[in-house]
Tab-separated table of C-alpha atoms and ligand atoms in Angstrom:
chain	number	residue	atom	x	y	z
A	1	UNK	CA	2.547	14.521	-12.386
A	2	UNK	CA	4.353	12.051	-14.657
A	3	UNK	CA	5.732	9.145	-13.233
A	4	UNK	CA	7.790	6.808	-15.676
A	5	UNK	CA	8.184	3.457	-14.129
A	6	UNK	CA	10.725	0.723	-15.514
A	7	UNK	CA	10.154	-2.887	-15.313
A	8	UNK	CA	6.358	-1.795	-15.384
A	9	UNK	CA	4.560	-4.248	-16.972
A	10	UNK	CA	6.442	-6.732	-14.120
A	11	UNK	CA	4.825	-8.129	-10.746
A	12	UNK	CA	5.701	-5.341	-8.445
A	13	UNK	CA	5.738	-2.965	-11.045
A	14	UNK	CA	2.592	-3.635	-12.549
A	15	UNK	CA	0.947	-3.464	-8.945
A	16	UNK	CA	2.871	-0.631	-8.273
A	17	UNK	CA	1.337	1.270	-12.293
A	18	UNK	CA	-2.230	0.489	-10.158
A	19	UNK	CA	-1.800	2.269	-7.239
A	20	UNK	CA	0.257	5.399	-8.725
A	21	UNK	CA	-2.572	5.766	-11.321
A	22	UNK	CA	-5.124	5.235	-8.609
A	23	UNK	CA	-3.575	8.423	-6.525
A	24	UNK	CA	-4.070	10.745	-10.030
A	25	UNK	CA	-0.537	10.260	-11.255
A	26	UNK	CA	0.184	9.876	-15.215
A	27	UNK	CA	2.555	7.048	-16.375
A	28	UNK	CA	4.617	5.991	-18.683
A	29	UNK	CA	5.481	2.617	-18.713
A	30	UNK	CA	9.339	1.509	-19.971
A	31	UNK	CA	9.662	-2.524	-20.806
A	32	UNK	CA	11.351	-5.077	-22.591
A	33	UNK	CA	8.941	-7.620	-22.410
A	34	UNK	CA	11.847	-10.208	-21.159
A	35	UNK	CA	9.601	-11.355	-17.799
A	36	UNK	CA	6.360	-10.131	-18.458
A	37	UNK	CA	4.018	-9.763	-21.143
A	38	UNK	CA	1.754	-7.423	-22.805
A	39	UNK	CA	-1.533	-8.556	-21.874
A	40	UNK	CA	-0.625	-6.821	-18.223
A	41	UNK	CA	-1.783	-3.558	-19.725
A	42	UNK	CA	-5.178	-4.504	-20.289
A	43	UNK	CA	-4.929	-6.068	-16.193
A	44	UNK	CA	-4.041	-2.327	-15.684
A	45	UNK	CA	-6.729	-0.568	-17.691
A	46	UNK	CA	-9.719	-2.877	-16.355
A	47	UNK	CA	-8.466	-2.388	-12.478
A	48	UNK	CA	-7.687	1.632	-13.390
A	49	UNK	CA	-10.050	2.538	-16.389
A	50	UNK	CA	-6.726	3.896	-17.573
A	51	UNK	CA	-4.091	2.361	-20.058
A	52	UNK	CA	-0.673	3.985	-19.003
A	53	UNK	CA	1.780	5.236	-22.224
A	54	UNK	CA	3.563	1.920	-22.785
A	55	UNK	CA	7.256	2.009	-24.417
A	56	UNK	CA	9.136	-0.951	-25.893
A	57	UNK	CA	12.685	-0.837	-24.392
A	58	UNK	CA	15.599	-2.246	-23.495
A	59	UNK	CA	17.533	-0.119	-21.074
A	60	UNK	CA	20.994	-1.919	-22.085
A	61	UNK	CA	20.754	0.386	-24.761
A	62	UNK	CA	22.270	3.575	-23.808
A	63	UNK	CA	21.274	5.415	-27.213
A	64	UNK	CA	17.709	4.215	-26.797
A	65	UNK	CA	17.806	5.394	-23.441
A	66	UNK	CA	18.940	9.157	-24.349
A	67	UNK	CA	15.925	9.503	-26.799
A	68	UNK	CA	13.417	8.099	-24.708
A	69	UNK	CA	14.571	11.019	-21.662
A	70	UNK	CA	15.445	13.849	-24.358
A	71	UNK	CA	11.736	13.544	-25.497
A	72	UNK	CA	10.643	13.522	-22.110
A	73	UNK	CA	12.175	16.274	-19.925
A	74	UNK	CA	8.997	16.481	-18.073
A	75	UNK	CA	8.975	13.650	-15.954
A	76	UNK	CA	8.727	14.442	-12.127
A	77	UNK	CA	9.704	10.880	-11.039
A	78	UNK	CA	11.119	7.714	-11.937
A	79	UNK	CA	10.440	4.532	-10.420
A	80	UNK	CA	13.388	2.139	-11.398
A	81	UNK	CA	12.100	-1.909	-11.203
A	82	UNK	CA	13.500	-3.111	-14.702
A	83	UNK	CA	16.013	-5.589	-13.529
A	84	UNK	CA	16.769	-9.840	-13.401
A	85	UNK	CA	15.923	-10.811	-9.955
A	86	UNK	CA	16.514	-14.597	-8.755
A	87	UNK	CA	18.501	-15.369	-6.431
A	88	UNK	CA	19.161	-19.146	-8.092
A	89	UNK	CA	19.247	-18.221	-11.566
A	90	UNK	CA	21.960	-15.492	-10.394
A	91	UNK	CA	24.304	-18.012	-9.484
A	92	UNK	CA	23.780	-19.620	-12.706
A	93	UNK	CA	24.079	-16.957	-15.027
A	94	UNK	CA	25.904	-14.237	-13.218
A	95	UNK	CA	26.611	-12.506	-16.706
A	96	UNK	CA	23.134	-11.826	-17.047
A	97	UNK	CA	22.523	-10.425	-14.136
A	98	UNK	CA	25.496	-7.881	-13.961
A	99	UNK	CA	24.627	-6.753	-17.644
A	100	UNK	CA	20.955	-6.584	-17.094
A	101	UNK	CA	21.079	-4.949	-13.919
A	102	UNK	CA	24.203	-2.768	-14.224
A	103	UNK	CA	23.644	-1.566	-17.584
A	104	UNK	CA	19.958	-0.449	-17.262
A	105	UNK	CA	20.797	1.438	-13.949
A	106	UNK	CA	23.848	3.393	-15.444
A	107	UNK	CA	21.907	4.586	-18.665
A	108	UNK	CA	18.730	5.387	-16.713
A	109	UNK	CA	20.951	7.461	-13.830
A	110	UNK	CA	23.194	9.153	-16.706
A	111	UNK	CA	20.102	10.196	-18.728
A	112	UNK	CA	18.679	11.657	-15.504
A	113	UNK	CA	21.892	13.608	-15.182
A	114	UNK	CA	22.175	14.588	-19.059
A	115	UNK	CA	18.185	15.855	-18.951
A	116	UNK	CA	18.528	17.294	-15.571
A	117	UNK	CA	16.036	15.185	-13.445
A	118	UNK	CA	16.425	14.365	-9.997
A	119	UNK	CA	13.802	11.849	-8.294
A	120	UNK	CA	14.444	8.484	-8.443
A	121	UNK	CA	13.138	5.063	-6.139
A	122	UNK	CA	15.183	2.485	-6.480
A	123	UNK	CA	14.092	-1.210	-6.292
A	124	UNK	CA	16.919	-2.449	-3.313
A	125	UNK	CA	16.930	-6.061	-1.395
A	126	UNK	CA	17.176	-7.673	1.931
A	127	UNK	CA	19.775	-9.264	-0.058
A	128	UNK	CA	21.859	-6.036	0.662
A	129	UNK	CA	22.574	-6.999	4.137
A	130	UNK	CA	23.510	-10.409	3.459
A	131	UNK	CA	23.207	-12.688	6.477
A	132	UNK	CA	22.164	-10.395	9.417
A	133	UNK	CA	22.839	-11.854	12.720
A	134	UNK	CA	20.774	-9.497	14.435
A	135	UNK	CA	16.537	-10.025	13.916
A	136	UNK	CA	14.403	-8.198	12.875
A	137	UNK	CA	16.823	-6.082	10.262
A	138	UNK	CA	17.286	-2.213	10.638
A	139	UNK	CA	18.537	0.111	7.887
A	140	UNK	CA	21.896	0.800	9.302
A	141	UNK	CA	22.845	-2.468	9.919
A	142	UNK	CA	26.139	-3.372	7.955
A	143	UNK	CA	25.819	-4.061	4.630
A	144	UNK	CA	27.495	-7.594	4.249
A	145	UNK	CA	29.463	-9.522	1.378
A	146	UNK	CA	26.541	-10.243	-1.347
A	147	UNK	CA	25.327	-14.112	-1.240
A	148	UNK	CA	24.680	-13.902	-4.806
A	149	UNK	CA	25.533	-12.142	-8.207
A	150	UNK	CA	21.742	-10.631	-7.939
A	151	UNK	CA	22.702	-9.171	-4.327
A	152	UNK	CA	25.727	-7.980	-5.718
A	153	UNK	CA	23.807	-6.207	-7.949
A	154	UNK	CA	21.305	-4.880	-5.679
A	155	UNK	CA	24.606	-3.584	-3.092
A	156	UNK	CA	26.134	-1.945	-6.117
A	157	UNK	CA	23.464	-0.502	-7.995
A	158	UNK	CA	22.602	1.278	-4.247
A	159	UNK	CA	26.513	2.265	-3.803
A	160	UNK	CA	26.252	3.650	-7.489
A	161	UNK	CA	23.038	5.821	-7.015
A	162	UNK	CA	24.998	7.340	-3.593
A	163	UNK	CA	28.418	8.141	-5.594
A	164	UNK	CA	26.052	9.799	-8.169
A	165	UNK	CA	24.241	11.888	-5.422
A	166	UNK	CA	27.817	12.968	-4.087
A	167	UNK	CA	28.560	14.749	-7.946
A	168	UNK	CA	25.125	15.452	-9.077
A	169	UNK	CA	21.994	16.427	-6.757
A	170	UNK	CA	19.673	13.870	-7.086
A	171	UNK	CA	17.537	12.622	-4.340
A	172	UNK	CA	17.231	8.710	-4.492
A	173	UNK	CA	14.722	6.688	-2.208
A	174	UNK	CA	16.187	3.038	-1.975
A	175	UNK	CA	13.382	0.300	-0.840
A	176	UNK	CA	14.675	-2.639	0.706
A	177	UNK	CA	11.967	-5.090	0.240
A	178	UNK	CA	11.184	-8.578	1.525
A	179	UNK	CA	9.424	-11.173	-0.363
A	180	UNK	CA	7.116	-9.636	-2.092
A	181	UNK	CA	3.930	-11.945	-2.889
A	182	UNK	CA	0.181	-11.907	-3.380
A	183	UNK	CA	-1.729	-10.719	-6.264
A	184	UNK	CA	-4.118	-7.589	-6.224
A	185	UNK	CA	-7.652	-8.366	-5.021
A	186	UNK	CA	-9.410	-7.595	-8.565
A	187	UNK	CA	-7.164	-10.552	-9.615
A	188	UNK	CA	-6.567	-8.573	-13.290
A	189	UNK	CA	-2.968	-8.816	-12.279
A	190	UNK	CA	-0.751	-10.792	-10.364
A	191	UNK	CA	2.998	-13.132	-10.733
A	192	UNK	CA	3.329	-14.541	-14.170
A	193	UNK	CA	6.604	-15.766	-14.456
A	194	UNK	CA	8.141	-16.456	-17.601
A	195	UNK	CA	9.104	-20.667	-17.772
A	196	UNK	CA	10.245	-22.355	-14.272
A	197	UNK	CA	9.638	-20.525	-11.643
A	198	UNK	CA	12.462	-19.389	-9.469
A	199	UNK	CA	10.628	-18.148	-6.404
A	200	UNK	CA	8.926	-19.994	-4.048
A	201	UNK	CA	5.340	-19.056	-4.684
A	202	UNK	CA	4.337	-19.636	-8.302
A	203	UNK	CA	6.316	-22.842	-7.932
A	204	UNK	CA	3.950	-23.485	-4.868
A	205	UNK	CA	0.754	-22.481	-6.332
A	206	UNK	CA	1.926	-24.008	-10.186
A	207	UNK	CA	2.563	-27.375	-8.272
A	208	UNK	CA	-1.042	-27.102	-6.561
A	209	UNK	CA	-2.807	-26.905	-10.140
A	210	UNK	CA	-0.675	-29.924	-11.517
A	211	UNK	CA	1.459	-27.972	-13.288
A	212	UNK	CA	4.463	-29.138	-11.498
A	213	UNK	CA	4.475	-32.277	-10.118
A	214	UNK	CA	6.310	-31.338	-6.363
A	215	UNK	CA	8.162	-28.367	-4.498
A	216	UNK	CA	11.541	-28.982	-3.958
A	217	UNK	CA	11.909	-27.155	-0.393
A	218	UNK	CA	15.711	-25.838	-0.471
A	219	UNK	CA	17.404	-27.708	2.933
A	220	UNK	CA	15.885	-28.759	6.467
A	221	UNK	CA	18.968	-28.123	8.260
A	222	UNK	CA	18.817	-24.473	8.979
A	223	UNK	CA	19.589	-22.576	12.060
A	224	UNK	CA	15.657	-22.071	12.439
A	225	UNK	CA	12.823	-23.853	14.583
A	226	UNK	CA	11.769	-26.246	11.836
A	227	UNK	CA	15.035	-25.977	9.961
A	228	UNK	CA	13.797	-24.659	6.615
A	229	UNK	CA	14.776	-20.796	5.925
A	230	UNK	CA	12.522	-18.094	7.367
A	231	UNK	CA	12.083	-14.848	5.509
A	232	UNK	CA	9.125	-12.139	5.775
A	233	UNK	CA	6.971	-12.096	2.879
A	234	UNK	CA	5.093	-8.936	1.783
A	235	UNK	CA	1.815	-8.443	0.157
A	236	UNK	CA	2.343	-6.766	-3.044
A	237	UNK	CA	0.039	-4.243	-3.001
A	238	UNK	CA	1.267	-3.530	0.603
A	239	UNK	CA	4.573	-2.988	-0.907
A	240	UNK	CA	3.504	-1.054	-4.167
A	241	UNK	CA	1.865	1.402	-1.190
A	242	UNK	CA	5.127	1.965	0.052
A	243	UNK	CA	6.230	3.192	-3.551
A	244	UNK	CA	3.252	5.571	-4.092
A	245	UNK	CA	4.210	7.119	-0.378
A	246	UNK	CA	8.188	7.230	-1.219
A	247	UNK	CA	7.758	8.965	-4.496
A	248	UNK	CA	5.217	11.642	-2.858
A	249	UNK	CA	8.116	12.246	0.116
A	250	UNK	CA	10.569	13.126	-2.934
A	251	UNK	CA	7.890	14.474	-5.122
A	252	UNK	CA	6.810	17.156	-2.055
A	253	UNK	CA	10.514	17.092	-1.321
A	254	UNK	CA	9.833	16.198	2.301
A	255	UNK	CA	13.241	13.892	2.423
A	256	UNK	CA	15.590	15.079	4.675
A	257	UNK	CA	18.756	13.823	3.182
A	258	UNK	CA	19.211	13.298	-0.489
A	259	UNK	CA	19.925	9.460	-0.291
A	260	UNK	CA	17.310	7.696	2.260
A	261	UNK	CA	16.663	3.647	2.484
A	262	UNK	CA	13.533	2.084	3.570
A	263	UNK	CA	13.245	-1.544	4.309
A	264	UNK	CA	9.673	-2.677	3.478
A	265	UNK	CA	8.483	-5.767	5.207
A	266	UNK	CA	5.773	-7.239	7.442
A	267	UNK	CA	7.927	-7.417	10.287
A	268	UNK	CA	7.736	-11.341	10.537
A	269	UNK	CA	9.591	-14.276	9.712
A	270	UNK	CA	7.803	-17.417	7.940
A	271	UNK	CA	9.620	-20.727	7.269
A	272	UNK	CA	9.315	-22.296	4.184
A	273	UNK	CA	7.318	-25.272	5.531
A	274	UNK	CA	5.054	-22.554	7.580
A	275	UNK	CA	3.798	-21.217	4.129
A	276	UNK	CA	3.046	-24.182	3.358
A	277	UNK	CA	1.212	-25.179	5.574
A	278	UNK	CA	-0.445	-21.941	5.344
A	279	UNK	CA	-0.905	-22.770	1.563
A	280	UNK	CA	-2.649	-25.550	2.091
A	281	UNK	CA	-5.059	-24.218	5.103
A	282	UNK	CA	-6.293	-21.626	2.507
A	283	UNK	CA	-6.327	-23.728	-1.195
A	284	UNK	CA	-7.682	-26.626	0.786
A	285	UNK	CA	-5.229	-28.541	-1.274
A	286	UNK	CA	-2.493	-30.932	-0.204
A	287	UNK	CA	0.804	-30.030	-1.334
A	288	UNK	CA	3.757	-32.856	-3.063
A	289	UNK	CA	6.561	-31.556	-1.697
A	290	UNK	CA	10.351	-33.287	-1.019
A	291	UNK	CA	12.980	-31.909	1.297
A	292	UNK	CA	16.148	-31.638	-1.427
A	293	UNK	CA	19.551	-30.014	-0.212
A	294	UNK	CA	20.156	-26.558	0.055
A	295	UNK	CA	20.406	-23.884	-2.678
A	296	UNK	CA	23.669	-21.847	-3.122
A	297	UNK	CA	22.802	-18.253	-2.147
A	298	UNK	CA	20.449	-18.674	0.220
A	299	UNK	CA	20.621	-16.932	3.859
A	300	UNK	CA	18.917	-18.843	6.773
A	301	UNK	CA	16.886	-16.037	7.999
A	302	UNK	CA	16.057	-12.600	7.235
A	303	UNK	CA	12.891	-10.523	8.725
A	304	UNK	CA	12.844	-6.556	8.679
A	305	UNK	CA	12.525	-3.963	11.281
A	306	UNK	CA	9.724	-2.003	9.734
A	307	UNK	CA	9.496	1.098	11.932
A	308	UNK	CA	11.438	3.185	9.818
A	309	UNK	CA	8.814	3.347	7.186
A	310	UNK	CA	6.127	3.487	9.375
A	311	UNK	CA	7.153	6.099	10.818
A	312	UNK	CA	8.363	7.967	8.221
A	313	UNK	CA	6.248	6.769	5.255
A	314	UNK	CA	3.511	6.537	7.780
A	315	UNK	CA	3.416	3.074	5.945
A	316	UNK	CA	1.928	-0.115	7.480
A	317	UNK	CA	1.611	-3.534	6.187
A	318	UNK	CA	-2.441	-4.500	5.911
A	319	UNK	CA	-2.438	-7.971	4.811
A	320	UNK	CA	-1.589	-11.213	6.771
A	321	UNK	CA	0.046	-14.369	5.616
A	322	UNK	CA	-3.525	-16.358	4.277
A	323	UNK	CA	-4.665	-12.837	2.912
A	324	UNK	CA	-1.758	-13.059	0.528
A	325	UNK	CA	-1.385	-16.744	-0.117
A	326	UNK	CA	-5.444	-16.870	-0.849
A	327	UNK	CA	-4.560	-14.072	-3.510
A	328	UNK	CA	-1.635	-15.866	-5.220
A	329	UNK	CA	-3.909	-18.958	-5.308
A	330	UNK	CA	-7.037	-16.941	-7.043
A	331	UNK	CA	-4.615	-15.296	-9.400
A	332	UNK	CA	-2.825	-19.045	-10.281
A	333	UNK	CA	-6.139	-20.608	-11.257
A	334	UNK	CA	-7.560	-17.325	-13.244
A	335	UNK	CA	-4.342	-17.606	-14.986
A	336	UNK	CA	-4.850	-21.721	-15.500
A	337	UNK	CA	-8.818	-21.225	-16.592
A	338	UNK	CA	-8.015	-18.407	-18.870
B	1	UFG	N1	12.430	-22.080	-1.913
B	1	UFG	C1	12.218	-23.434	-1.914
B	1	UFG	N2	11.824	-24.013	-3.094
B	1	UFG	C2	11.643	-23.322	-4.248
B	1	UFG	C3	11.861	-21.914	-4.226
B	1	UFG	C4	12.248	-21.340	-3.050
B	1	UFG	O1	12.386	-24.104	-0.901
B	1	UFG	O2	11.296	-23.922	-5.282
B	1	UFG	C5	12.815	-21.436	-0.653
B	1	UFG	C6	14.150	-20.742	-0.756
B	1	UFG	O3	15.197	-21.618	-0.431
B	1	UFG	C7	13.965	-19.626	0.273
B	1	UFG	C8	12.472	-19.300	0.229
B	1	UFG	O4	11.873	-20.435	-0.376
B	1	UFG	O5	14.254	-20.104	1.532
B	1	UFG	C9	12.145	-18.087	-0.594
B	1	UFG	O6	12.789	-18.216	-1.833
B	1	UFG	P1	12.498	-17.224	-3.050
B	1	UFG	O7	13.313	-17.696	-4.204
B	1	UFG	O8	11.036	-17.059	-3.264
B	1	UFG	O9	13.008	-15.810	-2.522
B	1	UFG	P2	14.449	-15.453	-1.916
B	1	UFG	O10	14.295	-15.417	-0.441
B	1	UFG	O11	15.526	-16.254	-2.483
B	1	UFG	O12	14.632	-14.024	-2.521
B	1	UFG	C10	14.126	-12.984	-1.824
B	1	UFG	C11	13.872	-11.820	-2.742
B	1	UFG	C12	15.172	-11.263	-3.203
B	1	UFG	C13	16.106	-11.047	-2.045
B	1	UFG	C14	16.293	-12.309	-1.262
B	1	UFG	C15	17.214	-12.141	-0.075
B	1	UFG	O13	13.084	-12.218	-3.875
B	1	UFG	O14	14.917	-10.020	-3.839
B	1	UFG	O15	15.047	-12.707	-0.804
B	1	UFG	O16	17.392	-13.358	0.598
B	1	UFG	F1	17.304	-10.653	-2.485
């Protein structure tokens, strides 16, 4: 089976390469290099003892696009990560995100269509339901007005795959995910942002090695028991999991309908100052960290209902919170000592 996976050289992607090449599948890696670099491949081949087919590409490019599918009409799946994704740098550069995000999904989808394949995950949000009054979040909850240009893009991109599926029969998985975070245990790979940090993590663990001198926590005055936000953060390798099982459901063409969404999340809700905390239990390393006001975009709360994927994935989360801080903390000083 030959998987090609965009955005694969990224965090979740790159985790996700590992466990897809771990099950037996073949890969073939599409990026552009924009948010992740090169030496990933070698993180892949030393964890795998296989280097996936790696392709140069930037999926704005429609024409680029159509060659890369015409001279692969084999594939049996594609796994579709290649896209911008913070929320803060969204609401600063909404252009970015609509072209980067909108563009690659269109020329991917319309190749599938011109070279007649069908199977197709799509990377999808929490973001999608906006802020959720109701906790833990289910699938069919409402999706709400987008917070952000990023969830807009995440909403649309999901309402785009849908109108295609009305026209054209493809069967689409969409994965909802959390906050994805940790680094796999062999710590070959892990998060390597490009510049400043957006998420709350590397900023966390790049602050503990000196490389930033505090975290700015986003607000204190939150509807939540300590007032900072509260989302439900997902080990990586938990998550990439939840790939490997969604593309074998379309693969063995066990969905039941052609368009299905999973959300994929531990099932609990951590505030800001709880990781933290958390952080600090398992680095043994006092944070610098100052309360600042609240960033634009950001819901108070969101934690998923995870049945549906257990159930139907037969999916479960395996790590806990210190398993996955304790891994973003081994892979942030292998990155600083290397
Ligand atoms: N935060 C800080 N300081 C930072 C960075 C983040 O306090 O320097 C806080 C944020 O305010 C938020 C939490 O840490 O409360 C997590 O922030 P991230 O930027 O790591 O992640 P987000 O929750 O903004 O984004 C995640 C996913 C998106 C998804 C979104 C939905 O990465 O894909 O949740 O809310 F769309």
């Amino acid at each position: 089976m030959k998987i090609l996976v965009t955005g694969g050289l990224g965090f979740i992607g790159s985790h996700t390469v590992v466990e897809l090449q771990n099950k037996g599948y073949d890969v073939v890696i599409i990026d552009d290099l924009s948010n992740a670099s090169i030496e990933v491949l070698d993180g892949i081949e030393s964890i795998t003892g296989k280097r996936p087919e790696f392709v140069e590409l930037d999926l704005r490019d429609k024409h680029l696009v159509y060659e890369f599918f015409k001279s692969n009409k084999d594939l049996d799946g594609i796994i579709h990560f290649a896209a911008s994704k913070a929320v803060g740098e969204s609401m600063q550069n909404p252009m970015k995100y609509y072209e980067n995000n909108f563009f690659s999904l269109i020329n991917v989808l319309s190749a599938m269509q011109e070279y007649g394949l069908d199977k197709i995950i799509f990377s999808s949000s929490c973001t999608v339901y906006g802020q959720g009054k109701v906790m833990p979040i289910k699938e069919n909850e409402s999706v709400k007005p987008a917070l952000s240009p990023y969830g807009n893009t995440k909403q649309v991109g999901e309402e785009i795959i849908i109108d295609l599926a009305k026209v054209y029969p493809l069967n689409a998985i969409l994965l909802r995910y959390f906050n994805p975070i940790g680094a796999h245990e062999s710590v070959m790979i892990g998060e390597s942002p490009l510049g400043v940090p957006y998420n709350l993590i590397p900023y966390i663990t790049q602050t503990a090695v000196g490389v930033r001198e505090f975290l700015s926590i986003y607000g204190d005055d939150y509807d939540t028991p300590d007032g900072t936000c509260v989302r439900d953060y997902i080990h990586v390798v938990d998550l990439a999991d939840a790939h490997v099982r969604a593309l074998a459901r379309l693969v063995n063409k066990e969905n039941t309908d052609q368009i299905e969404a999973f959300n994929v999340g531990n099932g609990q809700g951590y505030s800001v100052l709880e990781l933290v905390h958390s952080f600090e239990r398992v680095s043994g390393i006092k944070l610098n960290y100052k309360i600042v006001d609240r960033r634009p975009g950001d819901v108070d709360k969101a934690w998923a209902d995870n049945t549906k994927a257990r159930e139907v994935l037969g999916w479960k989360p395996t790590k806990t919170l210190d398993d996955m801080l304790d891994s973003a903390w081994k892979w942030e000083q292998k990155v600083r000592n290397s």
